[in-house]
Amino acid sequence: MSQVFEVVGSVFVVLGALVFASAALGLLRFPDTYTRISAVGTAGGVGMALVIVGALSLQPTVPDAFKAVAIIALQLATSAVGSIAIARSAYLTGTPLYEPRFDELAEESDPDEREEARLAREERETPRDVE
Amino acid sequence: MSWVTWPVRIVGLALWFAKEIVVSSAAVLRDNFTPGQNSTPGIARLETRCRTDLEITLFASMITITPGTLTLGTDVVGDEQTRVLYVHGMYAADADALRAELRVMENKVLHAVRREGARS
């Protein structure tokens, strides 16, 4: 029986690591801020959950099971809310989308305000000449 | 009777969500491991039927956790206090397709979270 737990645990840990690896690949390959945030948000939630379940299965005890449930619930919630906060601030500071097919948020938000934020951001990012 | 089925519905939501993550992960991974970009990104506006902060927070979080979709923000509009979500999607052909996808999830979430259940 313990061997079953060991195999299942190892499989989950490896799956979780693979989710992190694919998110890292996504960070490199996805074209803009929003798609990259999406990749990281998923890895932070799903990848962590898989690794925790795997670790629990490798050393299963009842107290640890309760801890694992708490960890997964908190991790999923905070990862999601954190991603939303980053994405929201990215949009508010005027970060452009990569080749958007449709953007119904732009129709609602003030274009001047976004343009202003974009210009301010660009000015911050432009390296100044060192005297 | 709704008290009896409530926990069952919540577990059902968790299982359905796990399946959904696997399915949409596959789409993202396929794009990731093949050359070029197949994504058709965009932002859709979704008028939800969520009535409480808990419902909208859970729904927005689940959208973000699902690979390929990302919540950008929320708003409350109109006299009926309709809660609106702005969602960034990577693989939906247009805004209506993305909305249709999200509607399915919304129905599942509301049906599980509300004790009396919810029918679309």
Coordinates of N, CA and C in Angstrom, one line a residue:
Chain A
M1 N 0.8 -1.2 0.0 CA 0.0 0.0 0.0 C 0.9 1.3 0.0
S2 N 1.9 1.2 0.8 CA 2.8 2.4 0.9 C 3.5 2.7 -0.4
Q3 N 3.7 1.6 -1.2 CA 4.3 1.8 -2.5 C 3.4 2.5 -3.5
V4 N 2.1 2.2 -3.3 CA 1.2 2.9 -4.2 C 1.2 4.4 -3.9
F5 N 1.2 4.8 -2.6 CA 1.3 6.2 -2.2 C 2.6 6.8 -2.8
E6 N 3.7 6.0 -2.7 CA 5.0 6.6 -3.1 C 4.9 6.9 -4.6
V7 N 4.4 5.9 -5.4 CA 4.3 6.1 -6.9 C 3.4 7.3 -7.2
V8 N 2.2 7.3 -6.6 CA 1.3 8.4 -6.8 C 1.9 9.8 -6.5
G9 N 2.6 9.8 -5.3 CA 3.2 11.0 -4.8 C 4.3 11.5 -5.8
S10 N 5.1 10.6 -6.3 CA 6.2 11.0 -7.2 C 5.6 11.5 -8.5
V11 N 4.5 10.9 -9.0 CA 3.9 11.3 -10.2 C 3.4 12.8 -10.1
F12 N 2.7 13.0 -8.9 CA 2.1 14.4 -8.7 C 3.2 15.4 -8.6
V13 N 4.3 15.1 -7.9 CA 5.4 16.1 -7.8 C 6.0 16.4 -9.1
V14 N 6.2 15.3 -10.0 CA 6.8 15.5 -11.3 C 5.8 16.4 -12.2
L15 N 4.5 16.0 -12.1 CA 3.5 16.8 -12.8 C 3.6 18.3 -12.5
G16 N 3.7 18.5 -11.1 CA 3.7 19.9 -10.7 C 4.9 20.6 -11.2
A17 N 6.1 19.9 -11.2 CA 7.3 20.5 -11.7 C 7.1 20.8 -13.2
L18 N 6.5 19.9 -13.9 CA 6.2 20.1 -15.4 C 5.4 21.4 -15.6
V19 N 4.4 21.6 -14.7 CA 3.6 22.8 -14.9 C 4.4 24.0 -14.7
F20 N 5.3 24.0 -13.7 CA 6.2 25.1 -13.5 C 7.1 25.3 -14.8
A21 N 7.6 24.2 -15.3 CA 8.5 24.3 -16.5 C 7.8 24.9 -17.7
S22 N 6.5 24.5 -17.9 CA 5.7 25.0 -19.0 C 5.4 26.5 -18.8
A23 N 5.2 26.9 -17.5 CA 5.0 28.3 -17.2 C 6.3 29.1 -17.5
A24 N 7.4 28.5 -17.2 CA 8.7 29.2 -17.5 C 8.9 29.4 -19.0
L25 N 8.5 28.3 -19.7 CA 8.5 28.4 -21.2 C 7.6 29.5 -21.7
G26 N 6.4 29.5 -21.1 CA 5.4 30.5 -21.4 C 5.9 31.9 -21.2
L27 N 6.6 32.1 -20.1 CA 7.2 33.4 -19.8 C 8.1 33.9 -21.0
L28 N 8.9 32.9 -21.5 CA 9.8 33.3 -22.6 C 9.1 33.4 -23.9
R29 N 8.1 32.6 -24.2 CA 7.5 32.5 -25.5 C 6.3 33.4 -25.7
F30 N 5.5 33.7 -24.7 CA 4.3 34.5 -24.9 C 4.6 35.9 -25.2
P31 N 3.8 36.5 -26.0 CA 4.1 37.8 -26.6 C 4.0 39.1 -25.7
D32 N 3.0 39.1 -24.8 CA 2.9 40.3 -24.0 C 2.7 40.0 -22.5
T33 N 2.5 41.2 -21.8 CA 2.4 41.1 -20.4 C 1.3 40.2 -19.9
Y34 N 0.1 40.4 -20.5 CA -1.1 39.7 -20.0 C -1.0 38.2 -20.2
T35 N -0.5 37.7 -21.3 CA -0.4 36.3 -21.5 C 0.6 35.7 -20.6
R36 N 1.7 36.5 -20.3 CA 2.7 36.0 -19.4 C 2.2 35.9 -17.9
I37 N 1.4 36.9 -17.5 CA 0.8 36.9 -16.2 C -0.1 35.7 -16.1
S38 N -0.8 35.4 -17.2 CA -1.7 34.3 -17.2 C -0.9 33.0 -17.0
A39 N 0.2 32.8 -17.6 CA 1.0 31.6 -17.5 C 1.5 31.5 -16.0
V40 N 2.0 32.6 -15.4 CA 2.5 32.5 -14.1 C 1.4 32.2 -13.1
G41 N 0.3 32.9 -13.3 CA -0.8 32.7 -12.3 C -1.3 31.2 -12.3
T42 N -1.3 30.6 -13.4 CA -1.7 29.2 -13.5 C -0.7 28.3 -12.8
A43 N 0.6 28.6 -13.0 CA 1.6 27.8 -12.4 C 1.6 27.9 -10.9
G44 N 1.5 29.2 -10.4 CA 1.5 29.4 -9.0 C 0.4 28.7 -8.3
G45 N -0.8 28.6 -9.0 CA -1.9 27.9 -8.4 C -1.8 26.4 -8.6
V46 N -1.9 26.0 -9.8 CA -2.0 24.5 -10.1 C -0.7 23.8 -9.8
G47 N 0.4 24.4 -10.2 CA 1.7 23.7 -10.0 C 1.9 23.4 -8.5
M48 N 1.7 24.5 -7.7 CA 1.9 24.3 -6.3 C 0.9 23.3 -5.7
A49 N -0.3 23.3 -6.1 CA -1.3 22.3 -5.6 C -0.8 20.9 -5.9
L50 N -0.3 20.7 -7.1 CA 0.1 19.3 -7.5 C 1.3 18.9 -6.6
V51 N 2.3 19.8 -6.4 CA 3.4 19.4 -5.6 C 3.0 19.1 -4.2
I52 N 2.1 19.9 -3.6 CA 1.6 19.7 -2.3 C 1.0 18.3 -2.1
V53 N 0.1 18.0 -3.1 CA -0.6 16.7 -3.0 C 0.4 15.6 -3.1
G54 N 1.4 15.8 -4.0 CA 2.4 14.8 -4.1 C 3.2 14.6 -2.9
A55 N 3.6 15.7 -2.2 CA 4.4 15.6 -1.0 C 3.5 14.9 0.1
L56 N 2.2 15.2 0.1 CA 1.4 14.6 1.1 C 1.3 13.1 0.9
S57 N 1.2 12.7 -0.3 CA 1.1 11.3 -0.7 C 2.4 10.6 -0.4
L58 N 3.5 11.2 -0.4 CA 4.8 10.6 -0.1 C 4.9 10.3 1.4
Q59 N 4.4 11.3 2.2 CA 4.4 11.1 3.7 C 3.0 11.4 4.3
P60 N 2.1 10.4 4.1 CA 0.7 10.7 4.4 C 0.4 10.6 5.9
T61 N 0.0 11.7 6.6 CA -0.5 11.7 7.9 C -1.7 12.5 8.0
V62 N -2.6 12.3 9.0 CA -3.9 13.0 9.0 C -3.7 14.5 9.3
P63 N -2.8 14.9 10.2 CA -2.6 16.4 10.4 C -2.1 17.0 9.1
D64 N -1.2 16.3 8.4 CA -0.7 16.9 7.2 C -1.8 17.1 6.1
A65 N -2.7 16.1 6.1 CA -3.8 16.2 5.1 C -4.6 17.5 5.3
F66 N -4.9 17.9 6.6 CA -5.6 19.1 6.9 C -4.7 20.3 6.4
K67 N -3.4 20.3 6.7 CA -2.6 21.4 6.3 C -2.5 21.5 4.8
A68 N -2.5 20.3 4.1 CA -2.4 20.4 2.7 C -3.7 21.1 2.1
V69 N -4.8 20.7 2.7 CA -6.1 21.4 2.2 C -6.0 22.9 2.4
A70 N -5.5 23.3 3.6 CA -5.4 24.7 3.8 C -4.5 25.4 2.9
I71 N -3.3 24.7 2.7 CA -2.3 25.3 1.8 C -2.8 25.5 0.4
I72 N -3.5 24.4 -0.2 CA -4.0 24.5 -1.5 C -5.0 25.6 -1.7
A73 N -6.0 25.6 -0.7 CA -7.0 26.7 -0.8 C -6.4 28.1 -0.8
L74 N -5.5 28.3 0.1 CA -4.9 29.6 0.3 C -4.0 29.9 -1.0
Q75 N -3.3 28.9 -1.4 CA -2.4 29.2 -2.6 C -3.2 29.5 -3.8
L76 N -4.3 28.7 -4.1 CA -5.1 29.0 -5.3 C -5.7 30.4 -5.2
A77 N -6.2 30.8 -4.0 CA -6.9 32.1 -3.9 C -5.9 33.2 -4.0
T78 N -4.7 33.1 -3.3 CA -3.8 34.3 -3.4 C -3.1 34.4 -4.7
S79 N -2.8 33.2 -5.4 CA -2.2 33.3 -6.7 C -3.1 34.0 -7.7
A80 N -4.4 33.6 -7.6 CA -5.4 34.2 -8.5 C -5.5 35.7 -8.3
V81 N -5.7 36.1 -7.0 CA -6.0 37.5 -6.7 C -4.7 38.3 -7.0
G82 N -3.5 37.7 -6.7 CA -2.3 38.4 -7.1 C -2.2 38.7 -8.5
S83 N -2.5 37.6 -9.3 CA -2.4 37.8 -10.8 C -3.4 38.9 -11.3
I84 N -4.6 38.9 -10.7 CA -5.6 39.9 -11.1 C -5.1 41.3 -10.8
A85 N -4.4 41.4 -9.6 CA -3.9 42.8 -9.2 C -2.8 43.2 -10.2
I86 N -1.9 42.3 -10.6 CA -0.9 42.7 -11.5 C -1.4 43.0 -12.8
A87 N -2.4 42.2 -13.3 CA -2.9 42.4 -14.7 C -3.7 43.8 -14.7
R88 N -4.4 44.0 -13.6 CA -5.2 45.3 -13.5 C -4.2 46.5 -13.6
S89 N -3.2 46.4 -12.8 CA -2.2 47.6 -12.8 C -1.5 47.7 -14.1
A90 N -1.3 46.5 -14.8 CA -0.6 46.6 -16.1 C -1.6 47.3 -17.1
Y91 N -2.9 47.0 -17.0 CA -3.8 47.7 -17.9 C -3.9 49.2 -17.6
L92 N -4.0 49.5 -16.3 CA -4.2 50.9 -15.9 C -3.0 51.8 -16.3
T93 N -1.8 51.2 -16.3 CA -0.6 52.0 -16.7 C -0.4 52.0 -18.2
G94 N -1.4 51.4 -18.9 CA -1.3 51.6 -20.4 C -0.4 50.6 -21.1
T95 N -0.1 49.5 -20.5 CA 0.7 48.4 -21.2 C -0.1 47.9 -22.4
P96 N 0.5 48.0 -23.6 CA -0.3 47.6 -24.8 C -0.5 46.0 -24.9
L97 N -1.6 45.7 -25.5 CA -1.8 44.2 -25.8 C -1.1 43.9 -27.1
Y98 N -0.7 42.6 -27.2 CA -0.1 42.1 -28.4 C -1.2 41.7 -29.4
E99 N -1.3 42.4 -30.5 CA -2.3 42.1 -31.6 C -3.7 41.7 -31.1
P100 N -4.3 42.6 -30.4 CA -5.7 42.2 -29.9 C -6.7 42.0 -31.0
R101 N -7.5 41.0 -30.9 CA -8.6 40.8 -31.9 C -9.8 41.6 -31.4
F102 N -9.9 41.7 -30.1 CA -11.1 42.5 -29.6 C -10.7 43.0 -28.3
D103 N -11.2 44.2 -27.9 CA -10.9 44.8 -26.6 C -12.1 45.6 -26.2
E104 N -12.9 45.0 -25.4 CA -14.1 45.7 -25.0 C -13.9 46.6 -23.7
L105 N -12.7 46.4 -23.1 CA -12.4 47.3 -22.0 C -12.0 48.6 -22.5
A106 N -11.3 48.7 -23.6 CA -10.8 50.0 -24.2 C -12.0 50.9 -24.5
E107 N -13.1 50.2 -24.9 CA -14.3 51.0 -25.3 C -14.9 51.7 -24.1
E108 N -14.6 51.2 -22.9 CA -15.2 51.7 -21.7 C -14.3 52.7 -21.0
S109 N -13.0 52.4 -21.1 CA -12.1 53.3 -20.3 C -11.7 54.5 -21.1
D110 N -11.3 55.5 -20.3 CA -10.9 56.8 -20.9 C -9.6 56.7 -21.7
P111 N -9.7 56.9 -23.1 CA -8.5 56.7 -23.9 C -7.4 57.7 -23.5
D112 N -7.8 59.0 -23.2 CA -6.8 60.0 -22.8 C -6.0 59.6 -21.6
E113 N -6.8 59.1 -20.6 CA -6.1 58.7 -19.4 C -5.1 57.6 -19.6
R114 N -5.5 56.6 -20.4 CA -4.5 55.5 -20.7 C -3.3 56.0 -21.4
E115 N -3.6 56.9 -22.4 CA -2.5 57.4 -23.2 C -1.5 58.2 -22.3
E116 N -2.1 59.0 -21.4 CA -1.2 59.7 -20.5 C -0.4 58.8 -19.6
A117 N -1.0 57.7 -19.1 CA -0.3 56.7 -18.3 C 0.8 56.1 -19.1
R118 N 0.5 55.8 -20.4 CA 1.5 55.1 -21.2 C 2.7 56.0 -21.5
L119 N 2.4 57.3 -21.7 CA 3.5 58.2 -22.0 C 4.4 58.4 -20.7
A120 N 3.7 58.5 -19.6 CA 4.5 58.6 -18.3 C 5.3 57.4 -18.1
R121 N 4.8 56.2 -18.4 CA 5.5 55.0 -18.2 C 6.7 54.9 -19.2
E122 N 6.5 55.3 -20.4 CA 7.6 55.3 -21.4 C 8.7 56.2 -21.0
E123 N 8.3 57.4 -20.4 CA 9.3 58.3 -19.9 C 10.2 57.7 -18.8
R124 N 9.5 57.0 -17.9 CA 10.2 56.4 -16.8 C 11.2 55.3 -17.3
E125 N 10.8 54.6 -18.4 CA 11.6 53.5 -18.9 C 12.7 53.9 -19.8
T126 N 12.6 55.1 -20.3 CA 13.7 55.6 -21.2 C 14.9 55.9 -20.3
P127 N 16.1 55.3 -20.6 CA 17.3 55.6 -19.8 C 17.7 57.0 -20.0
R128 N 18.0 57.7 -19.0 CA 18.5 59.1 -19.1 C 20.0 59.1 -19.3
D129 N 20.5 60.2 -20.0 CA 21.9 60.3 -20.1 C 22.6 60.6 -18.8
V130 N 23.6 59.9 -18.5 CA 24.4 60.2 -17.3 C 25.3 61.3 -17.5
E131 N 25.3 62.3 -16.6 CA 26.2 63.4 -16.9 C 27.5 63.2 -16.1
Chain B
M1 N -34.2 20.1 1.0 CA -33.4 19.2 0.3 C -32.1 19.8 -0.2
S2 N -32.1 21.2 -0.4 CA -30.9 21.8 -1.0 C -29.7 21.7 0.0
W3 N -30.0 21.6 1.3 CA -28.9 21.4 2.3 C -28.1 20.1 2.0
V4 N -28.9 19.1 1.6 CA -28.3 17.8 1.4 C -27.4 17.8 0.1
T5 N -27.8 18.5 -0.9 CA -27.0 18.4 -2.2 C -26.0 19.4 -2.2
W6 N -26.0 20.4 -1.3 CA -25.0 21.5 -1.4 C -23.6 21.0 -1.4
P7 N -23.1 20.2 -0.4 CA -21.7 19.8 -0.4 C -21.4 19.0 -1.7
V8 N -22.4 18.2 -2.1 CA -22.2 17.4 -3.3 C -21.9 18.3 -4.5
R9 N -22.7 19.4 -4.6 CA -22.5 20.3 -5.7 C -21.2 21.0 -5.7
I10 N -20.7 21.3 -4.5 CA -19.4 22.0 -4.3 C -18.3 21.0 -4.8
V11 N -18.4 19.8 -4.3 CA -17.4 18.8 -4.8 C -17.4 18.6 -6.3
G12 N -18.7 18.6 -6.8 CA -18.8 18.5 -8.3 C -18.2 19.6 -9.0
L13 N -18.3 20.8 -8.4 CA -17.6 22.0 -9.1 C -16.1 21.8 -9.1
A14 N -15.6 21.4 -7.9 CA -14.1 21.2 -7.8 C -13.6 20.2 -8.9
L15 N -14.4 19.1 -9.0 CA -14.0 18.0 -10.0 C -14.1 18.6 -11.4
W16 N -15.2 19.3 -11.7 CA -15.3 19.9 -13.1 C -14.2 20.8 -13.3
F17 N -13.9 21.6 -12.3 CA -12.8 22.7 -12.5 C -11.5 22.0 -12.8
A18 N -11.2 20.9 -12.1 CA -9.9 20.1 -12.3 C -9.9 19.7 -13.7
K19 N -11.0 19.1 -14.2 CA -11.1 18.7 -15.6 C -10.8 19.8 -16.6
E20 N -11.4 21.0 -16.3 CA -11.4 22.2 -17.1 C -9.9 22.6 -17.2
I21 N -9.2 22.6 -16.1 CA -7.8 23.0 -16.1 C -6.9 22.1 -17.0
V22 N -7.2 20.8 -16.9 CA -6.4 19.9 -17.7 C -6.7 20.2 -19.2
V23 N -8.0 20.4 -19.6 CA -8.3 20.6 -21.0 C -7.7 21.9 -21.5
S24 N -7.8 23.0 -20.7 CA -7.2 24.3 -21.2 C -5.7 24.3 -21.1
S25 N -5.1 23.6 -20.2 CA -3.7 23.4 -20.1 C -3.2 22.9 -21.5
A26 N -3.9 21.9 -22.0 CA -3.5 21.2 -23.2 C -3.4 22.2 -24.3
A27 N -4.4 23.1 -24.4 CA -4.4 24.1 -25.5 C -3.2 25.0 -25.4
V28 N -2.9 25.5 -24.1 CA -1.8 26.4 -23.9 C -0.5 25.7 -24.2
L29 N -0.4 24.4 -23.8 CA 0.9 23.7 -24.0 C 1.1 23.5 -25.5
R30 N 0.0 23.1 -26.2 CA 0.2 22.9 -27.6 C 0.8 24.1 -28.3
D31 N 0.2 25.3 -27.9 CA 0.7 26.5 -28.5 C 2.2 26.8 -28.1
N32 N 2.5 26.4 -26.9 CA 3.8 26.6 -26.4 C 4.9 25.8 -27.0
F33 N 4.5 24.6 -27.3 CA 5.5 23.6 -27.8 C 5.6 23.6 -29.3
T34 N 4.7 24.3 -30.0 CA 4.7 24.3 -31.5 C 5.3 25.7 -31.9
P35 N 6.0 25.8 -33.0 CA 6.6 27.0 -33.4 C 5.5 28.1 -33.7
G36 N 5.8 29.4 -33.4 CA 4.9 30.4 -33.7 C 3.9 30.6 -32.6
Q37 N 3.0 31.6 -32.8 CA 2.0 31.9 -31.9 C 0.6 31.7 -32.5
N38 N -0.2 30.9 -31.9 CA -1.6 30.7 -32.5 C -2.6 31.5 -31.7
S39 N -2.2 32.3 -30.7 CA -3.1 32.9 -29.8 C -3.9 34.0 -30.6
T40 N -5.2 34.2 -30.1 CA -6.0 35.3 -30.7 C -6.5 36.1 -29.4
P41 N -5.5 36.9 -28.9 CA -5.9 37.5 -27.6 C -6.9 38.6 -27.7
G42 N -7.6 38.9 -26.6 CA -8.6 40.0 -26.6 C -9.2 40.1 -25.2
I43 N -9.9 41.2 -25.0 CA -10.6 41.4 -23.7 C -12.1 41.5 -24.0
A44 N -12.8 40.7 -23.2 CA -14.3 40.6 -23.3 C -14.9 41.2 -22.1
R45 N -16.1 41.8 -22.2 CA -16.8 42.4 -21.1 C -17.9 41.4 -20.8
L46 N -18.0 40.9 -19.6 CA -19.0 39.9 -19.2 C -19.9 40.5 -18.1
E47 N -21.2 40.5 -18.3 CA -22.1 40.9 -17.3 C -22.6 39.7 -16.5
T48 N -22.1 39.5 -15.3 CA -22.3 38.3 -14.6 C -23.7 38.4 -13.9
R49 N -24.1 37.3 -13.4 CA -25.3 37.2 -12.6 C -25.0 37.1 -11.1
C50 N -23.7 37.3 -10.7 CA -23.2 37.2 -9.3 C -23.9 38.2 -8.5
R51 N -24.3 37.9 -7.3 CA -25.0 38.8 -6.4 C -24.2 39.3 -5.2
T52 N -23.2 38.5 -4.8 CA -22.4 38.8 -3.7 C -20.9 38.9 -4.0
D53 N -20.2 39.5 -3.1 CA -18.7 39.7 -3.4 C -18.1 38.3 -3.4
L54 N -18.6 37.4 -2.6 CA -18.0 36.0 -2.5 C -18.1 35.4 -3.9
E55 N -19.3 35.5 -4.5 CA -19.5 34.8 -5.8 C -18.6 35.4 -6.9
I56 N -18.5 36.7 -6.9 CA -17.8 37.4 -8.0 C -16.3 37.1 -7.8
T57 N -15.8 37.1 -6.5 CA -14.4 36.8 -6.2 C -14.0 35.4 -6.6
L58 N -14.9 34.4 -6.2 CA -14.6 33.0 -6.6 C -14.6 32.9 -8.1
F59 N -15.5 33.5 -8.8 CA -15.6 33.3 -10.2 C -14.4 34.0 -10.9
A60 N -14.0 35.2 -10.5 CA -12.9 35.8 -11.1 C -11.6 35.1 -10.8
S61 N -11.5 34.5 -9.6 CA -10.3 33.7 -9.3 C -10.2 32.5 -10.2
M62 N -11.3 31.8 -10.3 CA -11.3 30.6 -11.1 C -11.0 30.9 -12.6
I63 N -11.5 32.0 -13.1 CA -11.1 32.4 -14.5 C -9.6 32.6 -14.6
T64 N -9.0 33.2 -13.6 CA -7.6 33.5 -13.6 C -6.8 32.2 -13.5
I65 N -7.2 31.3 -12.6 CA -6.5 30.0 -12.4 C -6.5 29.2 -13.7
T66 N -7.6 29.3 -14.4 CA -7.7 28.5 -15.7 C -6.7 29.0 -16.7
P67 N -5.9 28.1 -17.2 CA -4.8 28.6 -18.2 C -5.5 29.2 -19.4
G68 N -4.9 30.3 -19.8 CA -5.4 31.0 -21.0 C -6.4 32.1 -20.8
T69 N -7.0 32.2 -19.6 CA -7.9 33.3 -19.4 C -7.4 34.0 -18.1
L70 N -7.7 35.3 -18.1 CA -7.2 36.2 -17.0 C -8.2 37.3 -16.7
T71 N -8.6 37.5 -15.5 CA -9.4 38.6 -15.1 C -8.6 39.9 -15.0
L72 N -9.1 40.9 -15.7 CA -8.4 42.2 -15.6 C -9.0 43.2 -14.6
G73 N -10.3 43.0 -14.4 CA -10.9 44.0 -13.5 C -12.4 43.8 -13.3
T74 N -13.0 44.5 -12.4 CA -14.4 44.3 -12.2 C -15.1 45.7 -12.0
D75 N -16.4 45.7 -12.2 CA -17.1 47.0 -12.1 C -18.5 46.6 -11.7
V76 N -19.2 47.6 -11.0 CA -20.6 47.4 -10.7 C -21.4 48.5 -11.4
V77 N -22.3 48.1 -12.3 CA -23.0 49.1 -13.1 C -24.5 49.0 -13.0
G78 N -25.2 50.1 -13.3 CA -26.6 50.1 -13.4 C -27.4 50.1 -12.1
D79 N -28.7 50.2 -12.2 CA -29.6 50.3 -11.0 C -29.6 48.9 -10.4
E80 N -29.5 47.9 -11.2 CA -29.6 46.5 -10.6 C -28.3 46.0 -10.0
Q81 N -27.3 46.9 -10.0 CA -26.0 46.5 -9.4 C -25.4 45.3 -10.1
T82 N -25.4 45.3 -11.4 CA -24.9 44.2 -12.2 C -23.3 44.2 -12.0
R83 N -22.8 43.1 -11.6 CA -21.3 43.0 -11.5 C -20.7 42.6 -12.8
V84 N -19.8 43.4 -13.3 CA -19.2 43.2 -14.6 C -17.8 42.7 -14.5
L85 N -17.4 41.8 -15.3 CA -16.0 41.4 -15.3 C -15.3 41.7 -16.7
Y86 N -14.1 42.1 -16.6 CA -13.3 42.2 -17.9 C -12.3 41.1 -17.9
V87 N -12.4 40.2 -19.0 CA -11.6 39.0 -19.0 C -10.7 39.0 -20.3
H88 N -9.4 38.7 -20.0 CA -8.5 38.6 -21.1 C -8.4 37.1 -21.5
G89 N -8.7 36.8 -22.8 CA -8.7 35.4 -23.2 C -7.6 35.3 -24.3
M90 N -7.0 34.1 -24.4 CA -5.9 33.9 -25.3 C -6.4 33.1 -26.6
Y91 N -7.4 32.2 -26.4 CA -7.7 31.4 -27.6 C -9.1 31.4 -28.0
A92 N -9.9 32.5 -27.6 CA -11.2 32.6 -28.1 C -11.2 33.4 -29.5
A93 N -12.1 32.9 -30.4 CA -12.1 33.5 -31.7 C -12.5 35.0 -31.6
D94 N -13.6 35.2 -30.9 CA -14.0 36.6 -30.7 C -14.6 36.8 -29.3
A95 N -15.1 38.0 -29.0 CA -15.6 38.3 -27.7 C -16.8 37.4 -27.3
D96 N -17.7 37.1 -28.3 CA -18.8 36.3 -28.0 C -18.5 34.9 -27.6
A97 N -17.5 34.3 -28.3 CA -17.0 33.0 -28.0 C -16.5 32.9 -26.6
L98 N -15.7 33.9 -26.3 CA -15.1 33.9 -24.9 C -16.2 34.0 -23.9
R99 N -17.2 34.9 -24.2 CA -18.3 35.0 -23.2 C -19.1 33.7 -23.0
A100 N -19.3 33.0 -24.1 CA -20.0 31.8 -24.1 C -19.3 30.8 -23.2
E101 N -18.0 30.7 -23.3 CA -17.1 29.9 -22.5 C -17.3 30.2 -21.0
L102 N -17.3 31.5 -20.7 CA -17.3 32.0 -19.3 C -18.7 31.7 -18.7
R103 N -19.8 31.8 -19.6 CA -21.1 31.6 -19.1 C -21.3 30.2 -18.5
V104 N -20.6 29.2 -19.2 CA -20.7 27.8 -18.7 C -20.1 27.7 -17.3
M105 N -19.0 28.4 -17.1 CA -18.3 28.3 -15.8 C -19.2 29.1 -14.8
E106 N -19.8 30.2 -15.2 CA -20.6 31.0 -14.3 C -21.8 30.2 -13.8
N107 N -22.4 29.5 -14.7 CA -23.6 28.7 -14.3 C -23.1 27.6 -13.3
K108 N -22.0 27.0 -13.5 CA -21.5 25.9 -12.6 C -21.2 26.5 -11.2
V109 N -20.5 27.7 -11.2 CA -20.1 28.3 -9.9 C -21.4 28.7 -9.1
L110 N -22.3 29.4 -9.8 CA -23.5 29.9 -9.0 C -24.3 28.7 -8.6
H111 N -24.4 27.7 -9.4 CA -25.2 26.5 -9.0 C -24.6 25.8 -7.8
A112 N -23.3 25.8 -7.7 CA -22.6 25.1 -6.6 C -22.6 26.0 -5.3
V113 N -22.4 27.3 -5.5 CA -22.2 28.2 -4.3 C -23.5 28.5 -3.6
R114 N -24.5 28.7 -4.4 CA -25.8 29.1 -3.8 C -26.5 27.9 -3.2
R115 N -26.9 28.0 -1.9 CA -27.5 26.8 -1.3 C -28.7 26.3 -2.0
E116 N -29.5 27.3 -2.5 CA -30.7 26.8 -3.2 C -30.5 26.4 -4.6
G117 N -29.2 26.6 -5.1 CA -28.9 26.2 -6.4 C -29.3 27.4 -7.4
A118 N -28.8 27.3 -8.6 CA -29.2 28.3 -9.6 C -29.4 27.7 -10.9
R119 N -30.4 28.1 -11.6 CA -30.6 27.5 -12.9 C -30.4 28.7 -13.9
S120 N -29.8 28.4 -15.0 CA -29.6 29.5 -16.0 C -30.9 29.9 -16.7

